[in-house]
XYZ file of C-alpha atoms in Angstrom:
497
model
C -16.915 16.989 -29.555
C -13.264 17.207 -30.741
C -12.650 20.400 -28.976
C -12.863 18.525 -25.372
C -9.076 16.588 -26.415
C -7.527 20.330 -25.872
C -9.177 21.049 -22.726
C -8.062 17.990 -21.237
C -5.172 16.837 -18.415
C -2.957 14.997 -19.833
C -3.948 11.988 -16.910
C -8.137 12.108 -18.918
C -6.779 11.922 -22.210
C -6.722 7.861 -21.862
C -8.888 6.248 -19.580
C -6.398 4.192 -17.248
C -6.082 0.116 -17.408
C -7.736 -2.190 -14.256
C -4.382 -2.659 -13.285
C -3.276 1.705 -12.953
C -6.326 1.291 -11.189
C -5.523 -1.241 -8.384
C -2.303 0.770 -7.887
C -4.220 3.859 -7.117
C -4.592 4.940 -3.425
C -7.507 3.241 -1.952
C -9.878 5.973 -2.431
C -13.171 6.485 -3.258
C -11.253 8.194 -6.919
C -10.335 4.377 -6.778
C -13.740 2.993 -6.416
C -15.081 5.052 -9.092
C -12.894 3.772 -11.807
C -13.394 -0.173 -10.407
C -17.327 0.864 -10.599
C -16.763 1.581 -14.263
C -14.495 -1.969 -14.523
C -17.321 -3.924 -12.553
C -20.356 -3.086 -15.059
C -18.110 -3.891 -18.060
C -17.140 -7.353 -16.800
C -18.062 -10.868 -16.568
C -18.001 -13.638 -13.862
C -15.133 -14.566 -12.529
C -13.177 -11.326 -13.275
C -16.418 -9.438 -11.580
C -15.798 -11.295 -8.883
C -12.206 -9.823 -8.212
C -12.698 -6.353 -9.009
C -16.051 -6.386 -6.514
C -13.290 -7.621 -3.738
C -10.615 -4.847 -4.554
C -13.368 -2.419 -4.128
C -12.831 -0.440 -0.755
C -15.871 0.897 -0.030
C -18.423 -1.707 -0.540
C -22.620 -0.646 -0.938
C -25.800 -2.762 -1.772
C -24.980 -0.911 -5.394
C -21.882 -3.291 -5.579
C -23.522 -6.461 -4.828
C -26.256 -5.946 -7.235
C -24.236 -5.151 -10.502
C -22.170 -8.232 -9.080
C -24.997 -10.186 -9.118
C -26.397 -9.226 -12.190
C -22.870 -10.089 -13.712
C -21.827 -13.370 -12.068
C -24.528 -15.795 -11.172
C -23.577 -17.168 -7.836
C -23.893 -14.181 -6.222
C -27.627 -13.375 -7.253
C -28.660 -15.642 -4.611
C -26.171 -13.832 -1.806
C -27.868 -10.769 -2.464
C -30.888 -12.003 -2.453
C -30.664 -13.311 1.114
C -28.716 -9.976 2.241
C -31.297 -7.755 0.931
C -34.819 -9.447 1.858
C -37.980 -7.746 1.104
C -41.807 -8.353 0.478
C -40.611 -9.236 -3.255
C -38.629 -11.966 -2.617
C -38.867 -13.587 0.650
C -40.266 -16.238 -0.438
C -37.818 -17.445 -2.783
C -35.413 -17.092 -0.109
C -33.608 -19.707 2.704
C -36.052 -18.171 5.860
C -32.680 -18.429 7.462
C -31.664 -15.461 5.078
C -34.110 -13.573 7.112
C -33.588 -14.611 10.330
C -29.806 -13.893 9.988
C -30.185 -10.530 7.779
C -33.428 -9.364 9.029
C -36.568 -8.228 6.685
C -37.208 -4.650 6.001
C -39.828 -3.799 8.137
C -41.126 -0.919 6.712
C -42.269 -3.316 3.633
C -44.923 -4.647 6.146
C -46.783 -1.358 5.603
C -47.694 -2.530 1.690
C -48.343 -6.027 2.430
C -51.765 -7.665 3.118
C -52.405 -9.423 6.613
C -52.690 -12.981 4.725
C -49.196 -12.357 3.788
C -47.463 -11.374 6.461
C -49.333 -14.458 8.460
C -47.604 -16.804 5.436
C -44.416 -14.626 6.096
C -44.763 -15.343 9.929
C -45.602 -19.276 8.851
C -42.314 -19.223 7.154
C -39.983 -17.592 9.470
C -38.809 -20.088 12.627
C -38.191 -18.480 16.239
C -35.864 -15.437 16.126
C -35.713 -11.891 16.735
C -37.264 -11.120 13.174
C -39.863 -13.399 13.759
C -40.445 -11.244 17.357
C -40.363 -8.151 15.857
C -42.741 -8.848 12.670
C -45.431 -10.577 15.014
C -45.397 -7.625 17.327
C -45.750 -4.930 14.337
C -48.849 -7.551 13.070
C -50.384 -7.911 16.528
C -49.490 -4.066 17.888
C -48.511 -5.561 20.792
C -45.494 -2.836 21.199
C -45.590 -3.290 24.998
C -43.694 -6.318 24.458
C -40.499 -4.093 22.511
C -40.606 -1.387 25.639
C -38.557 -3.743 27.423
C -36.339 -4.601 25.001
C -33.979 -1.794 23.067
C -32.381 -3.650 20.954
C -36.401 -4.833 19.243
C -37.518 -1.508 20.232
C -34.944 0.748 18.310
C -35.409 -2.256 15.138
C -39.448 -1.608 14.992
C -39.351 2.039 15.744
C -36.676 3.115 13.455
C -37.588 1.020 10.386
C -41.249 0.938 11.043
C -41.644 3.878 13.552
C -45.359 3.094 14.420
C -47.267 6.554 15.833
C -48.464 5.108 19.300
C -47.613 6.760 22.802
C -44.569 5.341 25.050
C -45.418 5.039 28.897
C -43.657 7.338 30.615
C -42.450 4.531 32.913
C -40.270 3.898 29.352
C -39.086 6.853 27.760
C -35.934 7.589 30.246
C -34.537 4.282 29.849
C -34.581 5.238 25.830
C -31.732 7.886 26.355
C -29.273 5.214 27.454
C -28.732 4.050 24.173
C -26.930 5.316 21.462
C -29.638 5.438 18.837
C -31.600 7.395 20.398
C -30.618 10.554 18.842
C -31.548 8.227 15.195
C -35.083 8.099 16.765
C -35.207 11.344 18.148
C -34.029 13.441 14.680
C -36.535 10.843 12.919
C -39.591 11.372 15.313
C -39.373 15.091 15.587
C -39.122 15.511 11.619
C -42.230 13.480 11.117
C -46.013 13.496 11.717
C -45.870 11.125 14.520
C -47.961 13.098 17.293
C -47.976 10.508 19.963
C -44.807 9.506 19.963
C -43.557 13.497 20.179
C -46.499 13.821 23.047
C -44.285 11.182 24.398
C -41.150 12.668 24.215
C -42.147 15.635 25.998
C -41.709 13.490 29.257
C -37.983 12.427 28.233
C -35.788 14.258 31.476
C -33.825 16.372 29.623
C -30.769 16.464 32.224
C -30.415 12.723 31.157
C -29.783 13.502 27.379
C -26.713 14.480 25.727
C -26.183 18.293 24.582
C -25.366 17.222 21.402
C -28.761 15.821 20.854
C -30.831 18.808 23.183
C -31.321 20.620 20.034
C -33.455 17.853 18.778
C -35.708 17.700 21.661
C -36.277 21.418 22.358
C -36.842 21.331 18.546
C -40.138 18.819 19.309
C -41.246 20.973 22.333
C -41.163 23.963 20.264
C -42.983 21.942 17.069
C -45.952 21.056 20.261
C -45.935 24.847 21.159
C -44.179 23.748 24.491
C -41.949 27.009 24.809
C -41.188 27.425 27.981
C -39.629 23.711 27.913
C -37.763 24.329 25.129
C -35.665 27.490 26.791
C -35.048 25.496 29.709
C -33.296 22.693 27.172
C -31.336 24.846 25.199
C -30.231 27.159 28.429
C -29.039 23.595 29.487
C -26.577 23.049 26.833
C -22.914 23.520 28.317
C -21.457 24.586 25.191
C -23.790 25.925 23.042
C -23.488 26.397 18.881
C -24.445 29.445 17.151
C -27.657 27.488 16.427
C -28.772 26.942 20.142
C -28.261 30.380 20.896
C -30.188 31.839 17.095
C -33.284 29.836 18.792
C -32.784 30.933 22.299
C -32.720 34.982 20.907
C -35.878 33.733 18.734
C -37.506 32.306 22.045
C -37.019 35.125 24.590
C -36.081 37.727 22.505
C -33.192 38.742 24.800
C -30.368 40.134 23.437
C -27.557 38.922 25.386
C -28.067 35.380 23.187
C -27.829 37.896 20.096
C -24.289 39.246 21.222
C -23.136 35.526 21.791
C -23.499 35.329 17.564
C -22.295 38.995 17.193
C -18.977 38.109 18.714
C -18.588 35.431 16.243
C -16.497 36.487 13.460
C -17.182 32.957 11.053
C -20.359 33.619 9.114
C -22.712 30.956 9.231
C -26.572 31.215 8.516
C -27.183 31.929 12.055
C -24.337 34.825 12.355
C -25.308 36.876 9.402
C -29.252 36.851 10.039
C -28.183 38.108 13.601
C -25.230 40.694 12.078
C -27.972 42.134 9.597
C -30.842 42.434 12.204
C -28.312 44.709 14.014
C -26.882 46.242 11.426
C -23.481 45.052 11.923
C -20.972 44.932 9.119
C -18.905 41.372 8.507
C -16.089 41.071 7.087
C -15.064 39.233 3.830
C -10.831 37.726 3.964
C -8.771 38.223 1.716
C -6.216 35.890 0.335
C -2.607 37.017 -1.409
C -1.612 34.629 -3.858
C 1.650 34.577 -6.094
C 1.162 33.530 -9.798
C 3.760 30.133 -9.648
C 3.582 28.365 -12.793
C 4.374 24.997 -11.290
C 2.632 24.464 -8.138
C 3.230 21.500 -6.494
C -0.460 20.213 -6.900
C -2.830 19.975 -10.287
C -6.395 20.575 -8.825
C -7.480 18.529 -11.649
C -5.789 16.130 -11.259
C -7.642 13.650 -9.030
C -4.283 11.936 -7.876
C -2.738 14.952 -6.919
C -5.536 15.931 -5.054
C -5.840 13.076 -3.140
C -1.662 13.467 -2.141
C -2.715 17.231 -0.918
C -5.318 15.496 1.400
C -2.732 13.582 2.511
C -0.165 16.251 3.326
C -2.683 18.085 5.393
C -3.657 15.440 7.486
C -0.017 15.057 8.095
C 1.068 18.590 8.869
C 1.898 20.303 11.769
C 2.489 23.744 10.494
C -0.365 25.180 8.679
C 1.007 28.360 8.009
C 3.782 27.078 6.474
C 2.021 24.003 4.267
C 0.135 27.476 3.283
C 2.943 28.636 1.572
C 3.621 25.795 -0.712
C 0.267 26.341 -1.928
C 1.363 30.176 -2.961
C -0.214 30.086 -6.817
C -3.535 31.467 -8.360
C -3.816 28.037 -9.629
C -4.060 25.942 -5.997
C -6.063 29.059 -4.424
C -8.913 26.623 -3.390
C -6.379 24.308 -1.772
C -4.547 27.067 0.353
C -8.042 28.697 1.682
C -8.396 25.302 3.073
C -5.534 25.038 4.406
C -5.955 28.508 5.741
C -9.234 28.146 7.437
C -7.693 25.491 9.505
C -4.566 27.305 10.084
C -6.753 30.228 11.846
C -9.016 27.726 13.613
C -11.910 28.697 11.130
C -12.336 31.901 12.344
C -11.889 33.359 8.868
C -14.075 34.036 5.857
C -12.881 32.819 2.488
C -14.938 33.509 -0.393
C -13.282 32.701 -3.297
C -14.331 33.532 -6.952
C -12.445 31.351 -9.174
C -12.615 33.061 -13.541
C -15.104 30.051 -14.797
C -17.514 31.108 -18.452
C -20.410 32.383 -16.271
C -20.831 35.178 -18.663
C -24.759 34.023 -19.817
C -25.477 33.923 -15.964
C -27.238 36.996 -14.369
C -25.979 38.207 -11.314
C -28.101 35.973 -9.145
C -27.838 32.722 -10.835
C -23.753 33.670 -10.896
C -23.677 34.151 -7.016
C -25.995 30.866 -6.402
C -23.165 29.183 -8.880
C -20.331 30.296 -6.569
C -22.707 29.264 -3.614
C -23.089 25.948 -4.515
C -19.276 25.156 -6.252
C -18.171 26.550 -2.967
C -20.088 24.384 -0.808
C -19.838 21.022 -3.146
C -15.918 21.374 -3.772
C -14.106 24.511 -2.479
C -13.797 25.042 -5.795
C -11.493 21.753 -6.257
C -12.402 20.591 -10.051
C -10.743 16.733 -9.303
C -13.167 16.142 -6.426
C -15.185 13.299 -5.992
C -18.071 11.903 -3.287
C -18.633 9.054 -1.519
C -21.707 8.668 -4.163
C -19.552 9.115 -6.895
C -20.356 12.683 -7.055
C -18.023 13.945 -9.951
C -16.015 17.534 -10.185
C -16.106 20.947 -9.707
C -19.952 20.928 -9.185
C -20.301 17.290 -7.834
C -22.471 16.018 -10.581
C -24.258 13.334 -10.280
C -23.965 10.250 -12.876
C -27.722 9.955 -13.052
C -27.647 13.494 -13.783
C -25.011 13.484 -16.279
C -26.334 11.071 -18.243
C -29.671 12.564 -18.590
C -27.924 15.718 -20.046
C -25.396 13.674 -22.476
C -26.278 10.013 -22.323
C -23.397 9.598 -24.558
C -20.628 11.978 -22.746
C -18.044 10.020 -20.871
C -18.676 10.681 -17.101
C -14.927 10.924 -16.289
C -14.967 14.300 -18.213
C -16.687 15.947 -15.825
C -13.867 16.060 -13.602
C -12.688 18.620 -16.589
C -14.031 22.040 -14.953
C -15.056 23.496 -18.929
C -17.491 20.488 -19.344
C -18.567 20.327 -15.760
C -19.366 23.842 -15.352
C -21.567 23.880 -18.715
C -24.042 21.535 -17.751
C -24.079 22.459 -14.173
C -24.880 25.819 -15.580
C -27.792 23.772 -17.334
C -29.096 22.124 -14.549
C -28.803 25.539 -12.634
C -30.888 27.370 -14.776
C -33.455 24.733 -14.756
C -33.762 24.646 -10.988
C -34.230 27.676 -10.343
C -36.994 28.464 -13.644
C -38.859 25.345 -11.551
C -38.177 26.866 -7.789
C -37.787 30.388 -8.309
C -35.902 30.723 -4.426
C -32.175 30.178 -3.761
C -32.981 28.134 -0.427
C -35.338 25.520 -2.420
C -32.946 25.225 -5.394
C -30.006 23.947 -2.775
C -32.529 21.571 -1.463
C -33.375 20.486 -4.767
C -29.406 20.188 -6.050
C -28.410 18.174 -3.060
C -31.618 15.812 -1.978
C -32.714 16.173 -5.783
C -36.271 17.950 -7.134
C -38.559 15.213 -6.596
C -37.465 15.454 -2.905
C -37.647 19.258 -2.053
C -41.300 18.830 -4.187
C -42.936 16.083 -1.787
C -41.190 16.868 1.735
C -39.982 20.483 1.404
C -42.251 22.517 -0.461
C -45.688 20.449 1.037
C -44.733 21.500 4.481
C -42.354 24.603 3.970
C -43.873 27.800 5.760
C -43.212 32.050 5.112
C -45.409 32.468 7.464
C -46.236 32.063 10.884
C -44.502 31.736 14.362
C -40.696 31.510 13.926
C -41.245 30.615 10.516
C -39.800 29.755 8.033
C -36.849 29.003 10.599
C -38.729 26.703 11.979
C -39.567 24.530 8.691
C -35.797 24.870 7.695
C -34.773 22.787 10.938
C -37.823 20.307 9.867
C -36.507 19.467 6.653
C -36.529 15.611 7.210
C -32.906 14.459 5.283
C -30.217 16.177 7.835
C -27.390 16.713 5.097
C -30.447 18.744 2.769
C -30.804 20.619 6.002
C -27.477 21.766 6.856
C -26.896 22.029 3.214
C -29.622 24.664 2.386
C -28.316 27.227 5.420
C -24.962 26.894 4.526
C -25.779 27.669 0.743
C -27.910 30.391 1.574
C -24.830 32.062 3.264
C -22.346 31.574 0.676
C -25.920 33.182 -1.836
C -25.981 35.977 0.340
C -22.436 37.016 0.206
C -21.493 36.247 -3.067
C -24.642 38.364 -4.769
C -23.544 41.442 -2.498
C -20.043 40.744 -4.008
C -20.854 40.463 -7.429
C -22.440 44.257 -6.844
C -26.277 43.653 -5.873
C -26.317 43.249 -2.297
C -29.272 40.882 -0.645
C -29.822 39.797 2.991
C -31.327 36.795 4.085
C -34.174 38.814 5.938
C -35.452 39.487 1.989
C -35.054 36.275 0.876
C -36.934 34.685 4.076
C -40.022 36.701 3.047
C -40.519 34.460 0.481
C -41.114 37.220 -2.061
């Protein structure tokens, strides 16, 4: 594929050495390329790249330990599971815990060797109460409690003599968002009880969420009418509860479209408005948006500004648009609406699959080609290695931080999703939590149908970023299709047609 040296920065045309590398800014741009370094090394060297990397997962530890042998039995007695306990010190598990929710697949003979093993500790506590269901013993203590219930969440009522002290501590919003996503029924009977007063607004959402999911209605307005400050979301519900308009107006005097604003603005036939943004054609801006260096510098020079407007006008050039409509939307306090169509090869897109392309580059970069994740989610359309390598096992992954290459088999893995899902809402599921998920816990419990549906499966989705992620596409679908000449509304698409 010759033709990809022409497209090219000049900064992809040669990979850079380990040591460009460890004079990059510690950034995850960094991490990516010491990634690469650590799966083509050997022992000792492994070793020091794995300590220059900044942001350290299990991932790490394992190709480290797969590369340099001491290390195998470190992660080994960091990560302890049904598979290899027993080859482990038991201190590795009384010092790094065992994953509970393993007990679920193992036999009662084995967890009683397990138990054998294991001398006094707080594992030892927790396993024998999840063998014996003796959880009365964890209600009075949280820090055993929150271990068994959030990695083993076992579906048994909490006495109300309980529940309030549960609020006190800072994970319970972990068990709360867990619970009320799930098919635990006793435990959400048991949350019913929680004193709402006691819990933060920032987490009210959550429980009003399980009264409504129990058909406790009435509960559920009093929760969200207690929120001080609500969000467009608490008061979407509240108009969906009562049906009174005055929560309507509260999103109808909201000028930034969200998911929440337009459903409201078309139900009432209100027009929103689209900003604009004047741009002058520089030839040498002061930032390359392909260049992954650069872009982390421009990140840098935000954070340090003090005069938006003005940082703004640096970024005055066609080719740093998507950095000055950031720029801009925090300049005007995001009050704006900034919907961006940057000239990619679309042209063997229809009109729908082009607007859900726009949707989801706007949402996964802003439309910044040198971007890259926290996963090591790559370009313009945050691809994913895995997914990269299934389309061109033999492609280099650091091209796709080249928008030609990155947009062509985004394209491909567009069109695919959406000949498998056929709706824009389940094809953002399925490009952010991946296919397999939105098949098993989307599409088994996703309802058209019914009372407040299908808002209410939408704020069920179990995997909170796949949540947020699927309204927020859905608005950017919406309003790029009607500006590409074939208008739409969300009210259509929630039919389910």
């Amino acid at each position: 594929m010759k033709w990809i040296l022409f497209i090219l920065p000049i900064f992809l045309l040669a990979n850079p050495t380990l040591d460009e590398v460890l004079n990059y800014p510690r950034t995850y741009y960094r991490d990516f390329w010491l990634t690469k370094f650590l799966k083509q090394s050997k022992t000792q060297q492994a070793e020091d790249i794995y300590n220059e990397i900044t942001h350290k997962k299990k991932y790490h530890l394992k190709l480290l330990a797969n590369r340099y042998a001491p290390y195998k039995e470190i992660y080994n007695c960091k990560y302890v599971t049904k598979n290899n306990w027993i080859d482990v010190d038991s201190e590795c598990i009384t010092q790094n815990g065992f994953r509970l929710s393993d007990l679920r697949r193992m036999g009662n003979e084995e967890i009683k060797s397990l138990l054998d093993y294991i001398p006094e500790s707080k594992t030892k506590t927790e396993i024998e109460i999840i063998f014996n269901k003796n959880y009365d013993k964890s209600f009075k203590n949280l820090n055993i409690f929150y271990d068994i219930f959030l990695k083993y969440t076992p579906d048994i009522e909490i006495p109300e003599i309980y529940i309030n002290n549960l609020v006190k501590d800072r994970r319970f919003k972990y068990l709360l968002n867990l619970v009320v996503r799930s098919n635990k029924m006793n435990i959400k009977k048991s949350l019913l009880n929680i004193d709402y007063k006691m819990v933060k607004d920032n987490d009210k959402f959550s429980l009003a969420l399980n009264a409504i999911t129990l058909h406790r209605y009435n509960l559920a307005i009093k929760i969200l009418k207690s929120i001080k400050y609500k969000k467009n979301r608490d008061n979407f519900w509240l108009y969906l509860l009562t049906n009174k308009k005055v929560y309507a107006n509260q999103l109808l005097n909201n000028t930034r479209l969200d998911f929440y604003t337009l459903y409201i603005y078309e139900k009432f036939n209100k027009k929103y408005k689209i900003d604009k943004i004047k741009t002058f054609n520089t030839n040498n801006p002061k930032y390359n948006i392909d260049n992954p260096l650069d872009v982390i510098n421009f990140y840098k020079d935000k954070a340090k500004t003090k005069d938006y407007f003005k940082f703004a006008k640096i970024l005055d050039s066609n080719k740093t648009l998507p950095l000055k409509t950031l720029v801009l939307d925090k300049a005007y306090k995001y009050t704006k609406n900034y919907y961006i169509m940057p000239n990619y090869d679309l042209s063997d897109l229809n009109i729908s699959q082009k607007a859900l392309f726009y949707a989801l580059a706007r949402q996964e970069s802003r439309f910044i080609p040198a971007q890259i994740s926290r996963s090591y989610a790559i370009g313009l359309m945050q691809m994913m290695p895995f997914l990269i390598r299934s389309f061109h096992p033999k492609e280099d992954i650091e091209q796709f931080f080249t928008t030609k290459v990155n947009v062509k088999y985004a394209k491909k893995h567009l069109k695919w999703l959406m000949k498998k899902l056929n709706n824009p809402l389940f094809v953002s599921y399925a490009y952010n939590g991946g296919i397999g998920f939105t098949k098993r816990r989307v599409l088994n419990y996703f309802k058209f149908k019914g009372q407040y549906e299908p808002f209410l499966s939408m704020e069920l989705v179990p995997y909170s970023e796949s949540r947020e992620y699927g309204k927020k596409v859905l608005t950017n679908y919406v309003i790029y299709q009607t500006l590409l000449g074939e208008k739409t509304t969300i009210h259509k698409i929630m039919k389910g047609n």
